[in-house]
CSV table of C-alpha atoms and ligand atoms in Angstrom, one decimal:
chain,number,residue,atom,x,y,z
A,1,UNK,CA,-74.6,214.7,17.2
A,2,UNK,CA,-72.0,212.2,15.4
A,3,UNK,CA,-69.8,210.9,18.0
A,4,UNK,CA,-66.1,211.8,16.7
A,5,UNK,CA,-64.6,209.5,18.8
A,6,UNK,CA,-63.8,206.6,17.5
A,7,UNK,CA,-60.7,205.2,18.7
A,8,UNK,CA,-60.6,201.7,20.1
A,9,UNK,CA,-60.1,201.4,23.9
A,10,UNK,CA,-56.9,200.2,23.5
A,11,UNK,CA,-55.5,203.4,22.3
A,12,UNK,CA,-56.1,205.2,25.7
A,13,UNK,CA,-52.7,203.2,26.5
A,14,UNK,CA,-51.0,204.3,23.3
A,15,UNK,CA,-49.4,207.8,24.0
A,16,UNK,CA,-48.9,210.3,21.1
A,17,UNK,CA,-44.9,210.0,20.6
A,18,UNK,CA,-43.1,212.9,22.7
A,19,UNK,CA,-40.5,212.5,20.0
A,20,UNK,CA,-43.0,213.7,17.2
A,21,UNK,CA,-43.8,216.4,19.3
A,22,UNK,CA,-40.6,217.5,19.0
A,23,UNK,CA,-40.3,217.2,15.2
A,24,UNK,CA,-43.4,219.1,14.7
A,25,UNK,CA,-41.8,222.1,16.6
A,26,UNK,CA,-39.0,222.4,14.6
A,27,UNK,CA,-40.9,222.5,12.1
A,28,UNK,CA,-42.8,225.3,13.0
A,29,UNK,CA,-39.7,227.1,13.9
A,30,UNK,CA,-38.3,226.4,10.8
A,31,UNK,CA,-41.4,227.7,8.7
A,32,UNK,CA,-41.2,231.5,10.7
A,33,UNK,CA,-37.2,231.7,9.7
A,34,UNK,CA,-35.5,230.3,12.4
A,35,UNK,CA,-32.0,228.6,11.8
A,36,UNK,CA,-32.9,224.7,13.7
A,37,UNK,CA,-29.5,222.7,15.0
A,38,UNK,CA,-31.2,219.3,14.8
A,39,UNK,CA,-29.7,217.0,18.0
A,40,UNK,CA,-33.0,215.1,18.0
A,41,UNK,CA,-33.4,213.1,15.3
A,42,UNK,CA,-32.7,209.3,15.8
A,43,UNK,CA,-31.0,208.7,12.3
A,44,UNK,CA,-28.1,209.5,10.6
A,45,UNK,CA,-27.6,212.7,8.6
A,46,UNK,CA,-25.7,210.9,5.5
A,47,UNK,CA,-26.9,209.8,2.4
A,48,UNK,CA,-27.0,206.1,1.7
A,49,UNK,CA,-24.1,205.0,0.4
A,50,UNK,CA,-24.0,204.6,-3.4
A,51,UNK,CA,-23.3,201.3,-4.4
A,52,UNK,CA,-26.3,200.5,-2.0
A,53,UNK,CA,-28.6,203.2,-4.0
A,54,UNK,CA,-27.2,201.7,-7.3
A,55,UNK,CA,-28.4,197.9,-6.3
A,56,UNK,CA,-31.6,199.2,-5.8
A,57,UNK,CA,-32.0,201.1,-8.8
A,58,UNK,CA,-30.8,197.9,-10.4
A,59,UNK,CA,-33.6,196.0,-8.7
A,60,UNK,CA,-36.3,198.6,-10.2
A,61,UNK,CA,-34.8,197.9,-13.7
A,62,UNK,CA,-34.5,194.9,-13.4
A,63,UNK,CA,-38.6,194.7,-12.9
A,64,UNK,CA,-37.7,193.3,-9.3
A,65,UNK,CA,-41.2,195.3,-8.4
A,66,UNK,CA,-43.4,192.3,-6.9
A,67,UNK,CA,-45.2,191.1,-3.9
A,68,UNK,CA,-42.0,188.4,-2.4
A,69,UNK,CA,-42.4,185.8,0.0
A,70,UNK,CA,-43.7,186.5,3.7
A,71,UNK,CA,-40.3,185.3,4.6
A,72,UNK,CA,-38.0,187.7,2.5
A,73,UNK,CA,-36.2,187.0,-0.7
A,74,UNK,CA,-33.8,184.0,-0.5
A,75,UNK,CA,-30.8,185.8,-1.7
A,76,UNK,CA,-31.1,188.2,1.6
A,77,UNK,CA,-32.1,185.2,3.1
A,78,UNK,CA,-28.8,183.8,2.8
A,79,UNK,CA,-26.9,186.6,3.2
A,80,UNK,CA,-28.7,187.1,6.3
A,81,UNK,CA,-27.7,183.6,7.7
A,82,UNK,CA,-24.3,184.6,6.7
A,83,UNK,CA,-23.7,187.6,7.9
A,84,UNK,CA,-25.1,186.0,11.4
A,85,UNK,CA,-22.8,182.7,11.2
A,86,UNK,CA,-19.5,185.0,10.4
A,87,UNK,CA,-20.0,188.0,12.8
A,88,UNK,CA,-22.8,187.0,15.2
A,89,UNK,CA,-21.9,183.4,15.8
A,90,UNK,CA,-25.3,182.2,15.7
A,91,UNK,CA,-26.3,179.5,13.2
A,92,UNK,CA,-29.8,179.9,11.7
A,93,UNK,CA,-31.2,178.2,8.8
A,94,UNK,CA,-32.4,180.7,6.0
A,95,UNK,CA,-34.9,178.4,5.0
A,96,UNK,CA,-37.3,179.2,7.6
A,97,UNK,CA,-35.6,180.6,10.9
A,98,UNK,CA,-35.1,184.5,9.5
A,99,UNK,CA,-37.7,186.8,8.7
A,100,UNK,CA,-37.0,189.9,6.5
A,101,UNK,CA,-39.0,192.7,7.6
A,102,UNK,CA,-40.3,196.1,7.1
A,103,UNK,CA,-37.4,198.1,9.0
A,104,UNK,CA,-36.6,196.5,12.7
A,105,UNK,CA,-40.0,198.5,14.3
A,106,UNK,CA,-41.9,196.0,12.1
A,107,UNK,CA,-40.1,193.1,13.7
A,108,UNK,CA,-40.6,194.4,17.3
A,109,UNK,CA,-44.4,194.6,16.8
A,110,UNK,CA,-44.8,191.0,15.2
A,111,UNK,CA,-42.9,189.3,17.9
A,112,UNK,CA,-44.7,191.2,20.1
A,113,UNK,CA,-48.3,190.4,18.5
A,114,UNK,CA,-47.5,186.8,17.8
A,115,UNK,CA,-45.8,185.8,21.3
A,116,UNK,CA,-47.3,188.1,24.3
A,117,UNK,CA,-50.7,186.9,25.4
A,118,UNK,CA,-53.4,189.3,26.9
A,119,UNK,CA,-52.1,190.0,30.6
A,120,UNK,CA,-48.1,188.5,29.8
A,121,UNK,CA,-45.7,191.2,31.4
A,122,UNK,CA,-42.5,192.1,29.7
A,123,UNK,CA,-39.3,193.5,31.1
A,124,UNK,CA,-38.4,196.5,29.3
A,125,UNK,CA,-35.0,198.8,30.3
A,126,UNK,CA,-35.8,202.1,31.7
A,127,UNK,CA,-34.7,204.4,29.7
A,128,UNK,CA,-35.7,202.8,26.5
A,129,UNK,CA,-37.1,203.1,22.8
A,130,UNK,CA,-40.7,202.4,21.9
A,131,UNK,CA,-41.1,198.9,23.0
A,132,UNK,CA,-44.0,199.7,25.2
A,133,UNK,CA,-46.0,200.7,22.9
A,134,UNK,CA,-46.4,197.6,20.9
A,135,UNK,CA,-46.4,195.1,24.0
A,136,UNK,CA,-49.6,197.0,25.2
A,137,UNK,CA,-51.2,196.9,21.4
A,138,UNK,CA,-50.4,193.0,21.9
A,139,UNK,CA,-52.4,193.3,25.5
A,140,UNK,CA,-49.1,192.8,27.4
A,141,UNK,CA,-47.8,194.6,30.4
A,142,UNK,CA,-44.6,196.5,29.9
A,143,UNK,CA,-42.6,196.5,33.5
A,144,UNK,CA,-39.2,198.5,33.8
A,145,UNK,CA,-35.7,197.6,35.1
A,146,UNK,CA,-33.3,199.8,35.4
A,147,UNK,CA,-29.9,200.7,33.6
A,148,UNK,CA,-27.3,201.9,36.0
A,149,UNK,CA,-25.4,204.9,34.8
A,150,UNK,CA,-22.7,204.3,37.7
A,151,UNK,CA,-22.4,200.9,34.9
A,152,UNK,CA,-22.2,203.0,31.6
A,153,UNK,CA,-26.4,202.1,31.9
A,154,UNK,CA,-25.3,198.5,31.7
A,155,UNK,CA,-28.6,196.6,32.9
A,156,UNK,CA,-29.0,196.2,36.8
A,157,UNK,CA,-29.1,192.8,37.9
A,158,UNK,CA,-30.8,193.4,41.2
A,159,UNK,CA,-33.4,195.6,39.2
A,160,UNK,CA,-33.9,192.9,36.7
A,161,UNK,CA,-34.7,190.1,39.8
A,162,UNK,CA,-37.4,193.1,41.4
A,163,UNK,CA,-39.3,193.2,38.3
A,164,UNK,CA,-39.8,189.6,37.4
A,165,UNK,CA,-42.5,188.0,38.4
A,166,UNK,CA,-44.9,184.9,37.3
A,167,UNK,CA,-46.5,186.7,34.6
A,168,UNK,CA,-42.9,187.0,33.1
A,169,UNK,CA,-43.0,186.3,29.8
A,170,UNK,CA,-40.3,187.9,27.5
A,171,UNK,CA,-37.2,190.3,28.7
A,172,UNK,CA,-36.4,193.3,25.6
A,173,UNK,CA,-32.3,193.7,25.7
A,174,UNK,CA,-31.2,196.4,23.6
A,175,UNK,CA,-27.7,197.2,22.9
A,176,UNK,CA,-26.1,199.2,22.3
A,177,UNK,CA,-28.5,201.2,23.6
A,178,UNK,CA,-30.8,203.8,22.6
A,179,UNK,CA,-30.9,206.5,24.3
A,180,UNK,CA,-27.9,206.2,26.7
A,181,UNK,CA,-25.4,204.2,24.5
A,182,UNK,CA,-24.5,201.0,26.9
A,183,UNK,CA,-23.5,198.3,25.7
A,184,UNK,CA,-23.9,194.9,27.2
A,185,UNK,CA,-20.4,193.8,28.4
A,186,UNK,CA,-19.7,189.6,28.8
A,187,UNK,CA,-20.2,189.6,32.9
A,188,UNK,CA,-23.2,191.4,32.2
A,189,UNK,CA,-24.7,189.0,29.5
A,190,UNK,CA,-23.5,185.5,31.8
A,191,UNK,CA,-25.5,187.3,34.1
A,192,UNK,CA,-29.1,188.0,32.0
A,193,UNK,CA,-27.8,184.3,30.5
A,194,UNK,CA,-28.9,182.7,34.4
A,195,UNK,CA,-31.9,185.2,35.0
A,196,UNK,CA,-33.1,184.2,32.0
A,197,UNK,CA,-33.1,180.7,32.2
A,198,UNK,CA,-33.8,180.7,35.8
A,199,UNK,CA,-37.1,182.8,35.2
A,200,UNK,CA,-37.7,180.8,31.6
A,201,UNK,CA,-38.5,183.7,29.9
A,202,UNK,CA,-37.9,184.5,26.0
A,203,UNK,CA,-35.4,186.7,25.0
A,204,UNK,CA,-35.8,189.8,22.3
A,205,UNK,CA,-32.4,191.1,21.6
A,206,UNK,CA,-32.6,194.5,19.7
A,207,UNK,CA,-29.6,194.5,18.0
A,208,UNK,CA,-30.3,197.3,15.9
A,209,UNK,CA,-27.2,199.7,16.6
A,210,UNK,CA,-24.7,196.4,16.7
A,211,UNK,CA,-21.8,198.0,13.8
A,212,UNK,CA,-21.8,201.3,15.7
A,213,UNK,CA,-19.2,200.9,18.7
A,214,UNK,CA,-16.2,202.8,20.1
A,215,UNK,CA,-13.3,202.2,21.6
A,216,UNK,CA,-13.3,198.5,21.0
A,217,UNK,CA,-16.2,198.0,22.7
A,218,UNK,CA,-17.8,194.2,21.9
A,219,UNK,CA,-21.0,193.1,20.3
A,220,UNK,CA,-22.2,190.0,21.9
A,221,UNK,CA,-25.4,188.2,20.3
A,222,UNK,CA,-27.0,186.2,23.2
A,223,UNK,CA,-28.7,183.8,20.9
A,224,UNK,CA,-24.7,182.8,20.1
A,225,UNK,CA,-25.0,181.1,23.6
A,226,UNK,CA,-26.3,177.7,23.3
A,227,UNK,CA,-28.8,177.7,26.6
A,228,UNK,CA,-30.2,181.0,25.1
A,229,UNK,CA,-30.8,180.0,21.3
A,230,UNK,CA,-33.8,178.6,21.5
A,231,UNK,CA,-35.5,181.6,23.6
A,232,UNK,CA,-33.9,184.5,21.7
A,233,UNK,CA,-35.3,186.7,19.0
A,234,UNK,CA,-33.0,188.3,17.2
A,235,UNK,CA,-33.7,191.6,15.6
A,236,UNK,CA,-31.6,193.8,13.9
A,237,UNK,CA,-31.8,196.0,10.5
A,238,UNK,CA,-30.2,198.0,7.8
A,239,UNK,CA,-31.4,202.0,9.1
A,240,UNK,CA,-28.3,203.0,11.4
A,241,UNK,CA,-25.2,201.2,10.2
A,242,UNK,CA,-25.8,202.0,6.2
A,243,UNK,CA,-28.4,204.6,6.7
A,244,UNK,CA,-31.3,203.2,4.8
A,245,UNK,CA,-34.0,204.7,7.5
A,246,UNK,CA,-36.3,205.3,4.5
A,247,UNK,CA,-35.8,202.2,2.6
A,248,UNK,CA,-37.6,200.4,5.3
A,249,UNK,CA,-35.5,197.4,5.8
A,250,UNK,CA,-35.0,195.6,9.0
A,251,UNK,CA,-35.1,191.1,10.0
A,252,UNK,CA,-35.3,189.2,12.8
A,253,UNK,CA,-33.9,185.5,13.5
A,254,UNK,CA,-35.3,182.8,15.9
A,255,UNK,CA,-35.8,179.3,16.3
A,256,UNK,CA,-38.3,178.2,13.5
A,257,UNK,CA,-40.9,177.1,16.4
A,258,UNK,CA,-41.0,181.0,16.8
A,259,UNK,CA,-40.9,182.0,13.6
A,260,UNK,CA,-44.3,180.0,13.0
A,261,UNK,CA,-46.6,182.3,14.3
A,262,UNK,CA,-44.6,185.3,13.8
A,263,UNK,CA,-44.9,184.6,10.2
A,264,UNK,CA,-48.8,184.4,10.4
A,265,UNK,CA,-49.0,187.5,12.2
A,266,UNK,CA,-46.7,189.0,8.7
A,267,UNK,CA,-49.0,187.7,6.5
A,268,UNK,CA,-51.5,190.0,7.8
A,269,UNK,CA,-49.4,193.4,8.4
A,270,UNK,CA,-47.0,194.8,5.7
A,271,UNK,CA,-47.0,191.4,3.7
A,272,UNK,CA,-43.3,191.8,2.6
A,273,UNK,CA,-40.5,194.3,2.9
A,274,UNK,CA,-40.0,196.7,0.0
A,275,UNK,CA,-39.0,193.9,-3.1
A,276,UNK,CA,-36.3,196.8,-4.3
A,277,UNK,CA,-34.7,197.8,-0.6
A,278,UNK,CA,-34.6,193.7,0.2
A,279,UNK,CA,-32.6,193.6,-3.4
A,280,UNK,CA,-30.0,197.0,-2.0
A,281,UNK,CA,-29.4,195.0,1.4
A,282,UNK,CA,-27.6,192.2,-0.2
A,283,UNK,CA,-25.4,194.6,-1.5
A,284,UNK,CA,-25.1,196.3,2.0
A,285,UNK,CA,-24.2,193.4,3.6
A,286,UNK,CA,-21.2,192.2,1.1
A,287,UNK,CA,-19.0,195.6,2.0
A,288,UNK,CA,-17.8,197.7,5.0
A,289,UNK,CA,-20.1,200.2,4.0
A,290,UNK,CA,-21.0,201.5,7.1
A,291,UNK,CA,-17.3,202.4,8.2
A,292,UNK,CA,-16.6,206.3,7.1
A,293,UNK,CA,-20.2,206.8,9.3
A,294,UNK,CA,-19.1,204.9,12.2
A,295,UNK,CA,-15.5,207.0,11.9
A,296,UNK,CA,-17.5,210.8,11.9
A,297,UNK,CA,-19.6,209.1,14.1
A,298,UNK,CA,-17.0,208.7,16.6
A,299,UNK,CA,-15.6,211.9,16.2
A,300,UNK,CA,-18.7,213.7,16.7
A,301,UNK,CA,-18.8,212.1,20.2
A,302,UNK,CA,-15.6,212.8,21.1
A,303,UNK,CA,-16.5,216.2,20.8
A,304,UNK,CA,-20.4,216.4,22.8
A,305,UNK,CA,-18.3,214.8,25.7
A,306,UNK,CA,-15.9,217.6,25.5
A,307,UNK,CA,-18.4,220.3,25.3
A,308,UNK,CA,-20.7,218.5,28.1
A,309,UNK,CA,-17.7,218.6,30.2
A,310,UNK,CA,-17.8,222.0,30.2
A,311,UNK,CA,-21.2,223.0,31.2
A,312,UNK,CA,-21.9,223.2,35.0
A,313,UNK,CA,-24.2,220.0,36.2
A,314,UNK,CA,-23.9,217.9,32.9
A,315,UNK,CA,-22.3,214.7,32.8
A,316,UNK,CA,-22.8,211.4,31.5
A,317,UNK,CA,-21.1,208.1,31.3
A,318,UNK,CA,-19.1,208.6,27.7
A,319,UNK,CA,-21.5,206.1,24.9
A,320,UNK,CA,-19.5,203.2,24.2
A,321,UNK,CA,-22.0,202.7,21.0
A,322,UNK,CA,-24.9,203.7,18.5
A,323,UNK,CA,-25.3,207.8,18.7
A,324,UNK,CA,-26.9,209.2,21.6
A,325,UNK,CA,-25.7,210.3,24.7
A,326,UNK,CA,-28.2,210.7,27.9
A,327,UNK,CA,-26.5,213.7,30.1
A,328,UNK,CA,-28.2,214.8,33.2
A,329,UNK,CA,-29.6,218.8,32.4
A,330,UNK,CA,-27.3,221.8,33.2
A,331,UNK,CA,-27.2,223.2,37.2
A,332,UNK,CA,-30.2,225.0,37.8
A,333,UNK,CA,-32.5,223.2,35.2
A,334,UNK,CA,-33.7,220.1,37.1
A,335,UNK,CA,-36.7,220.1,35.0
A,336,UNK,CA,-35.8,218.5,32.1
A,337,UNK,CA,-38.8,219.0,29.5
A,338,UNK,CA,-39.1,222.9,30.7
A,339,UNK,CA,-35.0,223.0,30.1
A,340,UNK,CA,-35.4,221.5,26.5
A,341,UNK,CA,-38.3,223.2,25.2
A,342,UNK,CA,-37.1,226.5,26.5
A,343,UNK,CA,-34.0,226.0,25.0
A,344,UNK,CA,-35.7,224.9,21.4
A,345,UNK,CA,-38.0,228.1,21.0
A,346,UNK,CA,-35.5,230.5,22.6
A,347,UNK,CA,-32.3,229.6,20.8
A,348,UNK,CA,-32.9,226.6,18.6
A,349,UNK,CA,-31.5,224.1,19.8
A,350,UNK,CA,-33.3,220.8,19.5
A,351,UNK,CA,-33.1,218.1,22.0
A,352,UNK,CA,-35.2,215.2,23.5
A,353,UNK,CA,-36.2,215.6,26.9
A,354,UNK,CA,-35.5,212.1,28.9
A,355,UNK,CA,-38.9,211.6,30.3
A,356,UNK,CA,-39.8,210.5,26.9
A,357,UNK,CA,-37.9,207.1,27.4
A,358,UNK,CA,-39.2,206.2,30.3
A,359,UNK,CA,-39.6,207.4,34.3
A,360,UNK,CA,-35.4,207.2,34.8
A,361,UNK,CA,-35.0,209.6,31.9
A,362,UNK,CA,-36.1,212.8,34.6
A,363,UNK,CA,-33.3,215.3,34.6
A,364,UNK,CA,-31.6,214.0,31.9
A,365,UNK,CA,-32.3,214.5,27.9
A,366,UNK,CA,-31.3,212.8,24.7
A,367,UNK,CA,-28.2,214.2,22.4
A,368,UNK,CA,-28.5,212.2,18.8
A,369,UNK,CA,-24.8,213.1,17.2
A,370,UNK,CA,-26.6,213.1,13.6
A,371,UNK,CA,-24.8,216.4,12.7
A,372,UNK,CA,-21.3,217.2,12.1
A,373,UNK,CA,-19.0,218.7,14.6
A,374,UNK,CA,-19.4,222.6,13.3
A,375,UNK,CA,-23.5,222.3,13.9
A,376,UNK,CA,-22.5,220.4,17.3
A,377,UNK,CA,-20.5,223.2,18.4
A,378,UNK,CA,-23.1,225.9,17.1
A,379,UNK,CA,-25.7,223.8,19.3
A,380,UNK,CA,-23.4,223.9,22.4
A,381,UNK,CA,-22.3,227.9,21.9
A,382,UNK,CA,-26.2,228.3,21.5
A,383,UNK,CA,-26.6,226.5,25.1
A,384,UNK,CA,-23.6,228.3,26.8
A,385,UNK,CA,-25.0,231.9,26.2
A,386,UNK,CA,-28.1,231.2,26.7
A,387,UNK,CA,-27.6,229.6,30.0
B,401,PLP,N1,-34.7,199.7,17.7
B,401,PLP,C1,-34.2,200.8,18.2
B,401,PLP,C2,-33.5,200.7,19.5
B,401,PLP,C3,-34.3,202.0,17.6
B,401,PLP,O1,-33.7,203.1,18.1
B,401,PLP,C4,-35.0,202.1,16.4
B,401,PLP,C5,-35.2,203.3,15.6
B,401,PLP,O2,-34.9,204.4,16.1
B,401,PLP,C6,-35.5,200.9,15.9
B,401,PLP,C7,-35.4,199.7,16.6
B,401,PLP,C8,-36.3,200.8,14.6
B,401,PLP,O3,-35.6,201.0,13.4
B,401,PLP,P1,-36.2,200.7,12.0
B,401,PLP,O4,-37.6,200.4,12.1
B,401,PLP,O5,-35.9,201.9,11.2
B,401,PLP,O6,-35.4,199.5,11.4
């Protein structure tokens, strides 16, 4: 008998994604005639915007089809170490302290790779996005704090102090946040400032939903603090704020003592980014492109918090930015992957359940505003009749 099972050991701690699961459901239903209203997906419905499209097609004229250096081309480079001087406040030299990469998951699992040694814990938010699954590729130890909803899921400080310990070796901030939408206020990063110092841990900052706020909310970079520059990873790309999930384009910024070995572990992965998407994000970053999405973005929210409002036993903390919101599941449906599941093959609807993102995500499930207002109100008439 040929033994079909191949996998490395490793993979026993790498989980199929529950998100995917989700995907290939609606796509089933989708096949056999039903009518899908897509809440799940983690992107945004509009096309890229054009003059972005036309800088690539430029690029692919213009023979810009090559292999380019491990480190990005220098005219992203630059814009790069522009765009983070101006609206970040953080200072990095193009030369060697940024890192153009393929979309910001790439950027994640390098720092990861290069930086976590075999046994290293890292403090990861509960809820959260996939950072789990690359510290354990890397041999690491993801271990949880909390986000307090009472806060708007703003990290919890006590939480944060539980979880630390001496195998501490890097604390993952994300924010605005996916799946709950917090965003980290000033008291809150003085605070994580301290903790991190105190514990001398590095910092990853996923910055990746930074141009999507509301209501005024700030974006604060913690490398823009002087004590924390020389810990903090920057990461951050170009899929949410001008849509470009598929053009695979994402960086990260760090002291160049970091970027060292996170370059090695590069020259090994993907190489380079995509030579023609690293050409269409100069051209992203010199325009307010990714304004008229953050506006229908806003309104779409505006409207899920009206209609959660409504429904007996849901409520959440209203997102301050990127596009999710993490309500707790309708009165009489505690359980929250039976509630969205049920809901998908009865009445196609299609949610995340909150288990997904971690242990604090029971009773609770992800709404992704990538749809316009008219499929967001056909999703919650679905839900009302059905419940
Ligand atoms: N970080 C967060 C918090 C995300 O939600 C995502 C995608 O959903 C990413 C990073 C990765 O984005 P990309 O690899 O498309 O740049």
């Amino acid at each position: 008998m040929v033994n079909l099972d191949h996998s490395a050991s490793r993979m026993d701690r790498i989980p199929f994604s529950g998100i995917r699961k989700i995907f290939e459901e609606c796509d089933q239903l989708e096949q056999s005639g039903t009518d899908v209203v897509h809440l799940e997906i983690g992107r945004p419905d509009f096309d890229t915007p054009s003059e972005i499209k036309q800088a690539g097609s430029q690029a692919l004229s213009d023979g810009h089809v090559h292999y380019t250096s491990n480190y990005g081309i220098t005219p992203l480079r630059s814009a790069l170490s522009d765009k983070l001087s101006a609206e970040n406040g953080i200072n990095y030299d193009p030369e060697n302290e940024i890192v153009v990469t393929t979309g910001a998951t790439e950027a994640v699992f390098v720092t990861m790779l290069a930086l976590v040694e075999e046994g290293d814990e890292v403090l990861i938010p509960d809820p959260c996005w996939t950072y789990a699954s690359s510290i354990r590729m890397a041999g690491g130890h993801p271990v949880t704090y909390e986000l307090n909803p009472k806060t708007g899921f703003k990290p919890d400080l006590d939480s944060l102090t539980e979880a630390v310990s001496e195998r501490t070796k890097l604390l993952v901030l994300n924010s605005p946040h996916n799946p709950t939408g917090g965003v980290v206020d000033r008291d809150t990063l003085n605070a994580i400032e301290d903790f991190v110092v105190d514990n001398d841990l590095l910092l990853l900052s996923d910055e990746i939903y930074e141009k999507i706020r509301y209501d005024g909310s700030e974006h604060l970079s913690p490398a823009a603090k002087n004590t924390l520059f020389d810990r903090t990873i920057t990461v951050n790309g170009f899929s949410k704020a001008y849509s470009m999930t598929g053009w695979r384009l994402g960086y990260l910024a760090a002291p160049a003592e970091l970027i060292d070995p996170i370059v090695r572990v590069r020259q090994y992965t993907t190489t380079c980014a995509p030579s023609i998407s690293q050409h269409a994000g100069v051209r992203a970053l010199q325009s307010g492109l990714h304004e008229p999405m953050v506006n229908a973005f806003a309104r779409r929210r505006e409207r899920i918090m009206e209609r959660i409002e409504n429904i007996p036993g849901m409520s959440c903390p209203t997102p301050s930015g990127a596009f999710y919101a993490f309500p707790t599941t309708p009165e009489g449906y505690p359980d929250e992957e039976e509630f969205v599941w049920s809901l998908l093959r009865e009445e196609g609807v299609a949610f995340v359940p909150g288990s997904v993102f971690g242990e604090s995500g029971h009773g609770r499930f992800r709404i992704a505003y990538s749809n316009s207002v008219e499929r967001i109100d056909e999703a919650f008439d679905r839900l009302e009749d059905w419940l």
